Tab-separated table of C-alpha atoms in Angstrom:
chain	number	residue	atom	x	y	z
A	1	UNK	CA	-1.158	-6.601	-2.409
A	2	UNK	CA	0.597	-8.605	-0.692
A	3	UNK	CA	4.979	-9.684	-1.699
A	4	UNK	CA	3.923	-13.125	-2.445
A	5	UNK	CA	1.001	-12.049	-5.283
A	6	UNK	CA	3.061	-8.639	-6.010
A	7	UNK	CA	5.431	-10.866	-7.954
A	8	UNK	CA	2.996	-13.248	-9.905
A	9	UNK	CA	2.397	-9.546	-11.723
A	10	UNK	CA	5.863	-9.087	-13.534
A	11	UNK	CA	6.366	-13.239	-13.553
A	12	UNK	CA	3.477	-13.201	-15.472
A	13	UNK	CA	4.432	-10.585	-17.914
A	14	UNK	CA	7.924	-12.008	-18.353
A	15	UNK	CA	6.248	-15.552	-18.838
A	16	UNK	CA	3.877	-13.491	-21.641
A	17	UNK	CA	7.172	-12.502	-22.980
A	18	UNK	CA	8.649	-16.051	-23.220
A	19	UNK	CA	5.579	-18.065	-24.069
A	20	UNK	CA	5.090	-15.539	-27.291
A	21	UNK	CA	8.335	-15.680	-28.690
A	22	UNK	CA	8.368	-19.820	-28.156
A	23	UNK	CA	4.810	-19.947	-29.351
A	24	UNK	CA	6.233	-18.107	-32.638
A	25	UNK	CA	9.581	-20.534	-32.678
A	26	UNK	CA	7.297	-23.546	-32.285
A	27	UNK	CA	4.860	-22.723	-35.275
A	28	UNK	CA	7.289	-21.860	-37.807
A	29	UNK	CA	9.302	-25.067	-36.471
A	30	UNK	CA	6.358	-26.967	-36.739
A	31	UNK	CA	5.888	-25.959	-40.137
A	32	UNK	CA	9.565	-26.336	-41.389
A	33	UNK	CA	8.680	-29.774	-40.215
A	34	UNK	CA	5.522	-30.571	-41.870
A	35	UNK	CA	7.015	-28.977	-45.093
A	36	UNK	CA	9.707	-31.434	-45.301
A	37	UNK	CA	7.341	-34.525	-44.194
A	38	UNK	CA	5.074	-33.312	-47.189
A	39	UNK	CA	8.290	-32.192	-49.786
A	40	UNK	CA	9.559	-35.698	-49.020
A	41	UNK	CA	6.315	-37.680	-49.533
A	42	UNK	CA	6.101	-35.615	-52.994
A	43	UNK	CA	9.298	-37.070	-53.666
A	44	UNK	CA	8.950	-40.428	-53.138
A	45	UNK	CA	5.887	-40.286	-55.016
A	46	UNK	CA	7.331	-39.081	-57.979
A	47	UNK	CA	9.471	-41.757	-58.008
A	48	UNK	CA	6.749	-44.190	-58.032
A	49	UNK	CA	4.731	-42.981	-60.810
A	50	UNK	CA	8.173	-43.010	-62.682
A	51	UNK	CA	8.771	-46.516	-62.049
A	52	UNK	CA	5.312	-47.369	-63.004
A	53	UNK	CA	5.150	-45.128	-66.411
A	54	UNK	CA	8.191	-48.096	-67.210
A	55	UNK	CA	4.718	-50.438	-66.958
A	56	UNK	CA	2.101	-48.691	-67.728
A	57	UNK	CA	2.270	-45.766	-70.501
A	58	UNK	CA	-1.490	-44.729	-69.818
A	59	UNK	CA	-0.278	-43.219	-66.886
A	60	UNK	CA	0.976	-40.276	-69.350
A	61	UNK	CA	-2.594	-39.638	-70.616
A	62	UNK	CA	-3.852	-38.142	-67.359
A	63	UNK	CA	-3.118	-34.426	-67.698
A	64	UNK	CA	-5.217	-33.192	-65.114
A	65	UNK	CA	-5.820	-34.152	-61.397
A	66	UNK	CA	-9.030	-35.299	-61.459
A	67	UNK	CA	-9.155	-38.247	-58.585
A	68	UNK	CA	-5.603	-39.033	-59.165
A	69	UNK	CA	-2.915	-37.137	-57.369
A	70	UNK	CA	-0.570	-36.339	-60.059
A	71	UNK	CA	-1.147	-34.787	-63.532
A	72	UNK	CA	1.388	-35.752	-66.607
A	73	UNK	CA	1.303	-33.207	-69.708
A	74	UNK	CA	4.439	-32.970	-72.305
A	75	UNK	CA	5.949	-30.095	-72.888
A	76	UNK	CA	8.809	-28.376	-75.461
A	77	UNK	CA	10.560	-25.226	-75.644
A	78	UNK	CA	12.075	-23.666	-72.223
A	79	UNK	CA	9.918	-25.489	-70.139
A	80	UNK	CA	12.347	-28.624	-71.256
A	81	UNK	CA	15.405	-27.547	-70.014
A	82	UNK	CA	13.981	-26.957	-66.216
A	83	UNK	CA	14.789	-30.328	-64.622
A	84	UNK	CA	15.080	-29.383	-61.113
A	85	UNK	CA	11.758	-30.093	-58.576
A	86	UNK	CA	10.250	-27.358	-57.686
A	87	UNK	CA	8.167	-27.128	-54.426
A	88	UNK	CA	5.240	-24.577	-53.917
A	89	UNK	CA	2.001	-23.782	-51.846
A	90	UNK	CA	-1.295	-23.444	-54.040
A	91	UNK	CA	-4.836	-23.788	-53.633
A	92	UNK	CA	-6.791	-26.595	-55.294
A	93	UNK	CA	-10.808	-26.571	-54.793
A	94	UNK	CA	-11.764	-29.300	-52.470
A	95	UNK	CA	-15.583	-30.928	-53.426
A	96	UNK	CA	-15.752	-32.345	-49.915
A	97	UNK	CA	-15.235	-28.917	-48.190
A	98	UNK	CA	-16.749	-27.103	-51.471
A	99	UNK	CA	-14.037	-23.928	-51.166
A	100	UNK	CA	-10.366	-23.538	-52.056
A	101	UNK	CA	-7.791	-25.725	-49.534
A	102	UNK	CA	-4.194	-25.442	-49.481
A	103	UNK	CA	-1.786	-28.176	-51.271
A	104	UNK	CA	1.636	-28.850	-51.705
A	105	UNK	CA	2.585	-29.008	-54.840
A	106	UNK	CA	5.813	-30.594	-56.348
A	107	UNK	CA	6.402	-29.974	-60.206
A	108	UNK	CA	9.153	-31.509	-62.113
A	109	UNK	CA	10.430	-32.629	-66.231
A	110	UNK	CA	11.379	-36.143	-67.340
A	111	UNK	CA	12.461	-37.733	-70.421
A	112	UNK	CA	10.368	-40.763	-71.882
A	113	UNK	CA	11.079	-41.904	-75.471
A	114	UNK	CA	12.358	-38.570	-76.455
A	115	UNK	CA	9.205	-36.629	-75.520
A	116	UNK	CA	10.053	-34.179	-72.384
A	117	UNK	CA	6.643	-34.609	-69.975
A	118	UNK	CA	5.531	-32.512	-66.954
A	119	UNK	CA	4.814	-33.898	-63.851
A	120	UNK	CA	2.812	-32.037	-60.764
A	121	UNK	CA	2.548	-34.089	-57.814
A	122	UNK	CA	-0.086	-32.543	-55.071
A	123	UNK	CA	-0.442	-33.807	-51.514
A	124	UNK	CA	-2.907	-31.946	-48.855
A	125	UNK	CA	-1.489	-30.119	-46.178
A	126	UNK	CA	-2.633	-28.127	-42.754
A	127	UNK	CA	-3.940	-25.407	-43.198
A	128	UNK	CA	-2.047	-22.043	-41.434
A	129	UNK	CA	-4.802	-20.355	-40.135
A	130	UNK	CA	-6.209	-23.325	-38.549
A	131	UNK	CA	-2.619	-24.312	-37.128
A	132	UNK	CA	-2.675	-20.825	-35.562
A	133	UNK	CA	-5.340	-20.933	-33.908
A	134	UNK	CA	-5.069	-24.427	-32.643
A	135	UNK	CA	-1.236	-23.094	-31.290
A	136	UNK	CA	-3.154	-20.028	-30.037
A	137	UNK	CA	-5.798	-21.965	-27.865
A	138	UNK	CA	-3.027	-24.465	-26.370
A	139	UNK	CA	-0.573	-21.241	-25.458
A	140	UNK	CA	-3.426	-19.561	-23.799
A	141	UNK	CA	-4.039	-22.356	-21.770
A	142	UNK	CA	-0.481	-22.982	-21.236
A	143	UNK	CA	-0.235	-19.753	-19.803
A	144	UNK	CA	-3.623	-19.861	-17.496
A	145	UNK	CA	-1.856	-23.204	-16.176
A	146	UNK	CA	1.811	-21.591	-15.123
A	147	UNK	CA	-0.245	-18.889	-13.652
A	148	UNK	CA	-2.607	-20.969	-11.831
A	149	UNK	CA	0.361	-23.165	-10.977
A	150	UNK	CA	2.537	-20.457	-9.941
A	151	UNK	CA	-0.815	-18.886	-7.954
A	152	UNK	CA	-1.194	-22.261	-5.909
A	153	UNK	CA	2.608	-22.333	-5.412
A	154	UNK	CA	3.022	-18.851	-4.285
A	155	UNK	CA	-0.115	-19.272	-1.358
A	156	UNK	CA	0.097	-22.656	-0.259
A	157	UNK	CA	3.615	-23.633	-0.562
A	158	UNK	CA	5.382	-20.869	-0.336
A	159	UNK	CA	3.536	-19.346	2.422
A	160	UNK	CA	5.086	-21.882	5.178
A	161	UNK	CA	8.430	-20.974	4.087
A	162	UNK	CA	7.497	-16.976	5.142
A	163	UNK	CA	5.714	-17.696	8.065
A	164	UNK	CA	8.504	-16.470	9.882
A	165	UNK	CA	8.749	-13.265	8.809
A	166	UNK	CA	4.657	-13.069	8.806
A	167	UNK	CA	5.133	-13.960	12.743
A	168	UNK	CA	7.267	-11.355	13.212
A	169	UNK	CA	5.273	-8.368	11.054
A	170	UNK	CA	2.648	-9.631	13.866
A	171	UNK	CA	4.860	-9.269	16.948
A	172	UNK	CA	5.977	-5.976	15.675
A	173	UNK	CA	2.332	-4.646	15.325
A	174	UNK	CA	1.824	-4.803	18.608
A	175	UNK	CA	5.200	-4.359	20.345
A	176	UNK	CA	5.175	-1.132	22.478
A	177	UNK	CA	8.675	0.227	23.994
A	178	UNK	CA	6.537	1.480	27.106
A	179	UNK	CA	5.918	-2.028	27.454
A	180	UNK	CA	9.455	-3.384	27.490
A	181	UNK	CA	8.005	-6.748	25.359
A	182	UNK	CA	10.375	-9.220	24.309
A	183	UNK	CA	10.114	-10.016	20.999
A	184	UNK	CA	10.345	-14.069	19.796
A	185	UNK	CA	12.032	-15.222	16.886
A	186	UNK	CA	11.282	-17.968	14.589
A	187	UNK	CA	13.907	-20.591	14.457
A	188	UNK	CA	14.727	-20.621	10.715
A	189	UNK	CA	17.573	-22.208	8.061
A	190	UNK	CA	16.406	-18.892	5.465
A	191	UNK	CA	19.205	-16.693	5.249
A	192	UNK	CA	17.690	-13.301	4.959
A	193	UNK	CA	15.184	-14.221	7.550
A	194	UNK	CA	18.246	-14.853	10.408
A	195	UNK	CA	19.813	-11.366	9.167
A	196	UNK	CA	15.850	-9.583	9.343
A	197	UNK	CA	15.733	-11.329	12.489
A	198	UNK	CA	19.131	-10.156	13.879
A	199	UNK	CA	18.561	-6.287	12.558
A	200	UNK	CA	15.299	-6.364	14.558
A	201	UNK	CA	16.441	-7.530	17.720
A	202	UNK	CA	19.773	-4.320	17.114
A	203	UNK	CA	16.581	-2.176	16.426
A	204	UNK	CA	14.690	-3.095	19.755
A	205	UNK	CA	17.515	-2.582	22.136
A	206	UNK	CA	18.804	0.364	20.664
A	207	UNK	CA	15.278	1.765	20.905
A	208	UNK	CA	14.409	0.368	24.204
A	209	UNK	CA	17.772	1.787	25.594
A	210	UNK	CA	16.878	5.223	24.239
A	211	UNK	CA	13.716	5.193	25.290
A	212	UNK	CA	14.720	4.494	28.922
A	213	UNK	CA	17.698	7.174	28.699
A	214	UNK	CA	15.293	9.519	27.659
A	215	UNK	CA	12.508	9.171	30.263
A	216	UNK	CA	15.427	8.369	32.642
A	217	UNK	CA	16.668	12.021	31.599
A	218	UNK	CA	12.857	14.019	31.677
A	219	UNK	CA	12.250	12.416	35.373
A	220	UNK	CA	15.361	13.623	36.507
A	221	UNK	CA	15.272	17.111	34.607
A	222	UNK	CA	11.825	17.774	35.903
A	223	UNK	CA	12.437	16.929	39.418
A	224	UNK	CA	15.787	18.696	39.687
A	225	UNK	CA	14.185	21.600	37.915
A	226	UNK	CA	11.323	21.850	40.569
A	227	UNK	CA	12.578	21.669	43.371
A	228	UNK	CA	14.713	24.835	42.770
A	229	UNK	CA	12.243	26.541	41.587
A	230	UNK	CA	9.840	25.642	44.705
A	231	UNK	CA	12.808	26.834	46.811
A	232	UNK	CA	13.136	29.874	44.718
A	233	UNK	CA	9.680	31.125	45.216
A	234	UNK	CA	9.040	30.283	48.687
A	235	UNK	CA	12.399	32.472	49.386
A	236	UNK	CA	10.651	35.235	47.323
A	237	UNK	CA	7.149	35.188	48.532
A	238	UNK	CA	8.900	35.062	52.268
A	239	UNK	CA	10.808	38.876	50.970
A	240	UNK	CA	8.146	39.859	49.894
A	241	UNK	CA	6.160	39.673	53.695
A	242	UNK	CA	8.325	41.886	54.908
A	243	UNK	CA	7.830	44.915	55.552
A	244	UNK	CA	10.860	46.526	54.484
A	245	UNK	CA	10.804	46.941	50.817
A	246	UNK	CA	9.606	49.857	48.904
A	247	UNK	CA	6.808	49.832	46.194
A	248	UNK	CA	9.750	49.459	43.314
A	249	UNK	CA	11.545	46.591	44.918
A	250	UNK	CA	7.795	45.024	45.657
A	251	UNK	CA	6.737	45.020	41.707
A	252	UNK	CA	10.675	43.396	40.859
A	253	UNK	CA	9.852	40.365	42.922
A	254	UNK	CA	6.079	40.061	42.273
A	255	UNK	CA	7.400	40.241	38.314
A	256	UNK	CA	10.271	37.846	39.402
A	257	UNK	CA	7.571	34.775	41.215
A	258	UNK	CA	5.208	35.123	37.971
A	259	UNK	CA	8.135	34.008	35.492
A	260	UNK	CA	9.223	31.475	38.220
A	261	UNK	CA	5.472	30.211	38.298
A	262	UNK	CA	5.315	30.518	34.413
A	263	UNK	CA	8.893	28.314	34.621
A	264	UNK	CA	7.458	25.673	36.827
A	265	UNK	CA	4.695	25.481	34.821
A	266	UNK	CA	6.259	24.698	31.390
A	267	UNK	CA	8.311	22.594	32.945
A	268	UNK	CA	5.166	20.398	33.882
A	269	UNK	CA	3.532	21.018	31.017
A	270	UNK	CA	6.769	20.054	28.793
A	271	UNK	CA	7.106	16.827	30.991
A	272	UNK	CA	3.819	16.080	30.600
A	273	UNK	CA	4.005	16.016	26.751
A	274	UNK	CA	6.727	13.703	27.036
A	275	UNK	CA	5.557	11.280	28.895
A	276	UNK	CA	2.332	11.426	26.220
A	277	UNK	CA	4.464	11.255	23.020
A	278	UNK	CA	6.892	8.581	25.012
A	279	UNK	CA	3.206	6.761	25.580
A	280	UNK	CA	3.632	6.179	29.423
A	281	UNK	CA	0.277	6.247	30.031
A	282	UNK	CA	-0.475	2.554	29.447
A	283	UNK	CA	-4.133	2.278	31.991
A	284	UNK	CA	-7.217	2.683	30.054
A	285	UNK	CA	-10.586	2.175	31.150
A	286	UNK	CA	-14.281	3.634	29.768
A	287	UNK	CA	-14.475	7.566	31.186
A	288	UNK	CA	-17.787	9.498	30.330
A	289	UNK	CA	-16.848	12.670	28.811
A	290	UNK	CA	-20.124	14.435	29.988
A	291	UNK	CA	-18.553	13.900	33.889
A	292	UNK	CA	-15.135	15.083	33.525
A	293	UNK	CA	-16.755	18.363	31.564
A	294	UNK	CA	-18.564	18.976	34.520
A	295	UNK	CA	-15.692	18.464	36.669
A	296	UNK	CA	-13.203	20.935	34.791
A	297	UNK	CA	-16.247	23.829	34.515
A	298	UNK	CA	-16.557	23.629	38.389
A	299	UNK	CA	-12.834	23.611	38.800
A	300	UNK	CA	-12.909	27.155	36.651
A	301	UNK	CA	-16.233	28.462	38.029
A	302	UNK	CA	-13.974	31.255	40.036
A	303	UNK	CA	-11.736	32.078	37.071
A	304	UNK	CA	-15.162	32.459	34.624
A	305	UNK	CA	-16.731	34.370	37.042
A	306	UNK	CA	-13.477	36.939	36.922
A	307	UNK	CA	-13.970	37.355	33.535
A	308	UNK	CA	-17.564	37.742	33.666
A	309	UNK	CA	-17.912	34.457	31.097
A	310	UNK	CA	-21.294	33.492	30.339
A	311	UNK	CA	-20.801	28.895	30.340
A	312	UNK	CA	-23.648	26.662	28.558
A	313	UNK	CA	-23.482	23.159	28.817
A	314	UNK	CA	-25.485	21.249	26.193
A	315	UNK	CA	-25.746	17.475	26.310
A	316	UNK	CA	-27.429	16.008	23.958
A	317	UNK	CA	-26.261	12.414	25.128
A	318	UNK	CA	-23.708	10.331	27.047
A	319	UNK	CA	-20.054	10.823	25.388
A	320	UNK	CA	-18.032	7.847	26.507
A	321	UNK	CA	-14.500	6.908	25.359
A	322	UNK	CA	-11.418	4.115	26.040
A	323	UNK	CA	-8.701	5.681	27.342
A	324	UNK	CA	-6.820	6.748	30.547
A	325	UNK	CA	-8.948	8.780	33.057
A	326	UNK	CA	-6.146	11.522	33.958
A	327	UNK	CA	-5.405	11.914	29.830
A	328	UNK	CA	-8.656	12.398	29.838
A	329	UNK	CA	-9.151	14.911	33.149
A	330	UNK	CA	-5.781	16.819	31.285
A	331	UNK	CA	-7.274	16.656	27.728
A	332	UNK	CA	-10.481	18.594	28.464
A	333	UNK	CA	-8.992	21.142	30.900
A	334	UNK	CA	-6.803	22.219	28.500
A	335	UNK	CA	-9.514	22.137	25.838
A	336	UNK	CA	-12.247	24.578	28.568
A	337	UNK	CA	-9.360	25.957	29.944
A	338	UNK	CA	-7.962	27.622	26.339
A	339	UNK	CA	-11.444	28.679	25.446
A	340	UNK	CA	-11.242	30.567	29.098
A	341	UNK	CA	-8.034	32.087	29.191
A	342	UNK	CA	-8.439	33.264	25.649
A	343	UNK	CA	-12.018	34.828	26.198
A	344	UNK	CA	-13.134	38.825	26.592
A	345	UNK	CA	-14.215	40.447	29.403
A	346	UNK	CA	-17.960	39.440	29.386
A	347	UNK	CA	-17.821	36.939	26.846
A	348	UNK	CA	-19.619	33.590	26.394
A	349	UNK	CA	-18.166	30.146	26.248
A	350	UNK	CA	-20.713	26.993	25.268
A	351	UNK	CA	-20.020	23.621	25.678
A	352	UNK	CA	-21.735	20.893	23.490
A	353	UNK	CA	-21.870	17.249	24.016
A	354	UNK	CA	-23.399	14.962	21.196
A	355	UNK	CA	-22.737	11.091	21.673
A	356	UNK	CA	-19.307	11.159	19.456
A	357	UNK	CA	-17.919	14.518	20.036
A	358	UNK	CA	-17.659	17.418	21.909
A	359	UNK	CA	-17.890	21.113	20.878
A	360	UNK	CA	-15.997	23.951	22.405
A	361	UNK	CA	-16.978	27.551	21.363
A	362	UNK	CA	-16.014	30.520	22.766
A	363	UNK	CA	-15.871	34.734	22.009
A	364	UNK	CA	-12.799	35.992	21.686
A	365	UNK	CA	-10.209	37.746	18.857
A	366	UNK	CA	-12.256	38.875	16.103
A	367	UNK	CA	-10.376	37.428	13.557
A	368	UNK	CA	-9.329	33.235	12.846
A	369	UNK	CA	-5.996	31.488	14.277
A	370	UNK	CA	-3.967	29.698	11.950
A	371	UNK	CA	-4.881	26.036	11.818
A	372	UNK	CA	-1.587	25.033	10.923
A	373	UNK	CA	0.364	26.929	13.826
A	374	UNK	CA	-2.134	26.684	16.522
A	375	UNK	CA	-1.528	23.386	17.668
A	376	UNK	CA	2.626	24.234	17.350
A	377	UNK	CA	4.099	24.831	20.939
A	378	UNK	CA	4.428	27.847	21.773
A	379	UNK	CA	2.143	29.393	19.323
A	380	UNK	CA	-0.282	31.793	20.947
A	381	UNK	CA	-1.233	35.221	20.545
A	382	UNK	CA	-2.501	35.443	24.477
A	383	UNK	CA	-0.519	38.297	26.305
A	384	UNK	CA	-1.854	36.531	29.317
A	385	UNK	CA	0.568	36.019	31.973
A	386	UNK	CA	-0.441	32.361	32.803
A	387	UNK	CA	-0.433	31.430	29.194
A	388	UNK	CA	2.106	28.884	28.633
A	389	UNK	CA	1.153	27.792	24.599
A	390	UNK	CA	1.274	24.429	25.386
A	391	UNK	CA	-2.199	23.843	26.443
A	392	UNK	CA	-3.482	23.101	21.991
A	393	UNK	CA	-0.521	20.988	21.997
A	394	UNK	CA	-1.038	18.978	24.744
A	395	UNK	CA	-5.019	18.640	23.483
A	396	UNK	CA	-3.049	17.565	19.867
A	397	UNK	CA	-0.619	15.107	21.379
A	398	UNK	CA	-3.266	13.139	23.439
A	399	UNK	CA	-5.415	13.424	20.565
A	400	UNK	CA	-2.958	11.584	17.893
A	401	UNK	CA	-2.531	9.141	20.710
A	402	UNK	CA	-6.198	8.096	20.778
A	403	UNK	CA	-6.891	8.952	17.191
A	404	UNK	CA	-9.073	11.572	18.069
A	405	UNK	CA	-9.730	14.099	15.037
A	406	UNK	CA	-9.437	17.412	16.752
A	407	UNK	CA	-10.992	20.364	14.022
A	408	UNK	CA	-10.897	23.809	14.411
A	409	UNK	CA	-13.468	26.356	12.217
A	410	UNK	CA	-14.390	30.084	12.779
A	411	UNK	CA	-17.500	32.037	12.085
A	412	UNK	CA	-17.806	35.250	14.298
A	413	UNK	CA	-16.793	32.263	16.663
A	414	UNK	CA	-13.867	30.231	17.662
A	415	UNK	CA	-14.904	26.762	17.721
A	416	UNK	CA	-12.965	23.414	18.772
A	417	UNK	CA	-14.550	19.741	17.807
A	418	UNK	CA	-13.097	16.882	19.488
A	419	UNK	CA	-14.524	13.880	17.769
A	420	UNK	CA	-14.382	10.188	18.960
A	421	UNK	CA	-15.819	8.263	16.475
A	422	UNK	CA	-13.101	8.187	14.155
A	423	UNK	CA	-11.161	6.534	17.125
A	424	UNK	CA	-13.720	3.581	17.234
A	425	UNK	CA	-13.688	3.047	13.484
A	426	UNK	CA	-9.776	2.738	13.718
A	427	UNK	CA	-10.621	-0.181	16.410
A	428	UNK	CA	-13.142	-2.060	14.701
């Protein structure tokens, strides 16, 4: 929902709120009004038939309603000595309507020639329920209006005066600090919108700056790093040649140049991951998965055949996908790689490619990795040598970057899916 409807939900219960209790103000306003409209008509009408009974004495025969308005009956005892009017509600049958309506009905004693009289004055009046209703129907659609009002307000006025901010949510969506983008701001008089505006450009250059430091710092480290370690090893392998070391000092330096190697490749592998998580790989183009499958088995034919590895390759269509070719090269040699280095002697490692995915599965431990540490660096259970337990997370990292689903499931089997489809939903 978006902020500009998200409020019409608690206006509209606080207008609820404040219609009802004016609604109820109104009615019994309205009918403290009509009461004394009717109480004073009563009155004055009294006072007319008293004038007139000065005139006309037949006036004092009528001692019921009838089609008159008034009814005159005399009276002795208590009754005489109650000389204030009294005002009340009662119901008087109605031919027209043929049921009971409400009347107001004003009852008073006079004097004439020493005989105390009666006099009930009656006057129609609206009925309640009907009022109600009537007050219910116009607050209803009272309310429907501010709403409506408040709707068109809130979508067509109101929405220039956040176009700003909806320029920048835009901006933002696709700002990337691989990029280095400038952002544009709105020229605005709205407050908040300059300080939004100022806190965003802070945000950007403090990010931007970061970012650069960083891959400033994992250039540097990784080329500083190497080169030592290139010297390093070329020293060794040049002791090792000669011919003057015994078997022990032989096996110290061939253990020595496999941690070096194992060094220089984390430190690859480690720079690598940066660069992916620090998005640096901005080219993409269309790459057929089927093609760089191939590619990677014939680049580990030698190592397979060292193992004794029985490879299938199944296609059962053309697997393309959007996104940069060596990602791509690096994300599926780590995938056939892994189910490789962690195989048996003689085992079997099959290959499927369907038009959306591709399946790795491969012999190996007898038992299931954890799904929740496998894709952790440095989480393997390989004693391999060569094994740096960074090849899953490398496969994980260029996966979230693509919005590739990458699943893992054993039966007797490890098994890998990499699945593309759920990357061209997220497009669409």
């Amino acid at each position: 929902m978006k902020l500009l409807n998200h409020t019409i939900s608690y206006l509209a219960a606080v207008l609820f709120v404040v219609i009802t209790c004016w609604a109820a103000l109104l009615y019994y306003n309205l009918l403290d009004e009509i009461y004394d409209s009717l109480d004073d008509g009563l009155g004055n009408y009294k006072l007319l038939i008293l004038d007139r009974l000065e005139e006309d004495t037949t006036l004092l025969s009528r001692h019921s309603f009838g089609e008159f308005n008034y009814a005159i009956k005399p009276i002795s005892g208590p009754e005489v000595f109650t000389h204030t009017d009294v005002y009340t509600d009662t119901l008087m049958y109605m031919k027209n309507e043929k049921e009971f309506e409400p009347v107001r009905m004003l009852i008073t004693v006079f004097q004439h020639q020493g005989t105390y009289y009666q006099l009930r004055v009656i006057n129609t009046m609206v009925e309640t329920d009907d009022l109600i209703a009537d007050l219910l129907v116009s607050i209803i659609w009272l309310y429907l209006g501010l709403l409506a009002s408040v709707l068109v307000v809130n979508n067509f006025l109101l929405k220039k005066a956040w176009t700003p901010f909806y320029r920048l949510v835009d901006q933002l969506k696709k700002f990337r600090l691989e990029k280095q983008e400038t952002v544009k701001y709105e020229k605005t008089d709205v407050e908040e919108f300059k300080v939004l505006n100022h806190a965003v450009d802070k945000l950007i250059q403090n990010s931007t700056a970061t970012y650069l430091s960083q891959k400033q710092f994992i250039e540097n480290a990784s080329h500083e790093l190497q080169t030592p370690l290139a010297i390093s090893l070329n020293k060794l392998e040049l002791l090792v040649e000669e011919n003057n070391l015994n078997d022990e000092q032989l096996k110290l330096l061939s253990s020595a140049i496999q941690n070096m190697e194992r060094m220089a490749r984390l430190n690859k592998s480690l720079l690598l991951l940066s660069k992916i998580e620090n998005k640096q790989f901005v080219v993409e183009e269309e790459v057929s998965i089927n093609a760089i499958a191939k590619e990677v088995l014939e680049d580990f034919e030698e190592q397979a055949a060292y193992k004794e590895l029985r490879i299938e390759l199944q296609e059962n269509g053309t697997c393309l996908a959007q996104m940069n070719p060596d990602l791509a090269n690096v994300l599926h040699t780590n995938l056939i790689k892994n189910a490789i280095v962690h195989n048996h002697q003689q085992g079997f490692v099959n290959i499927t490619i369907n038009p959306d995915e591709i399946i790795v599965e491969n012999s190996g431990s007898n038992k299931a990795l954890d799904p929740q540490k496998m894709f952790s660096r440095f989480q393997h259970e390989s004693k391999s040598a060569s094994s740096t337990g960074l090849g899953l997370p490398i496969v994980k990292a260029i996966a979230n970057l693509y919005n590739l689903q990458v699943n893992y499931t054993f039966q007797e089997h490890h098994k890998l899916i990499l699945s593309f489809a759920y990357s061209y939903r997220q497009k669409k």
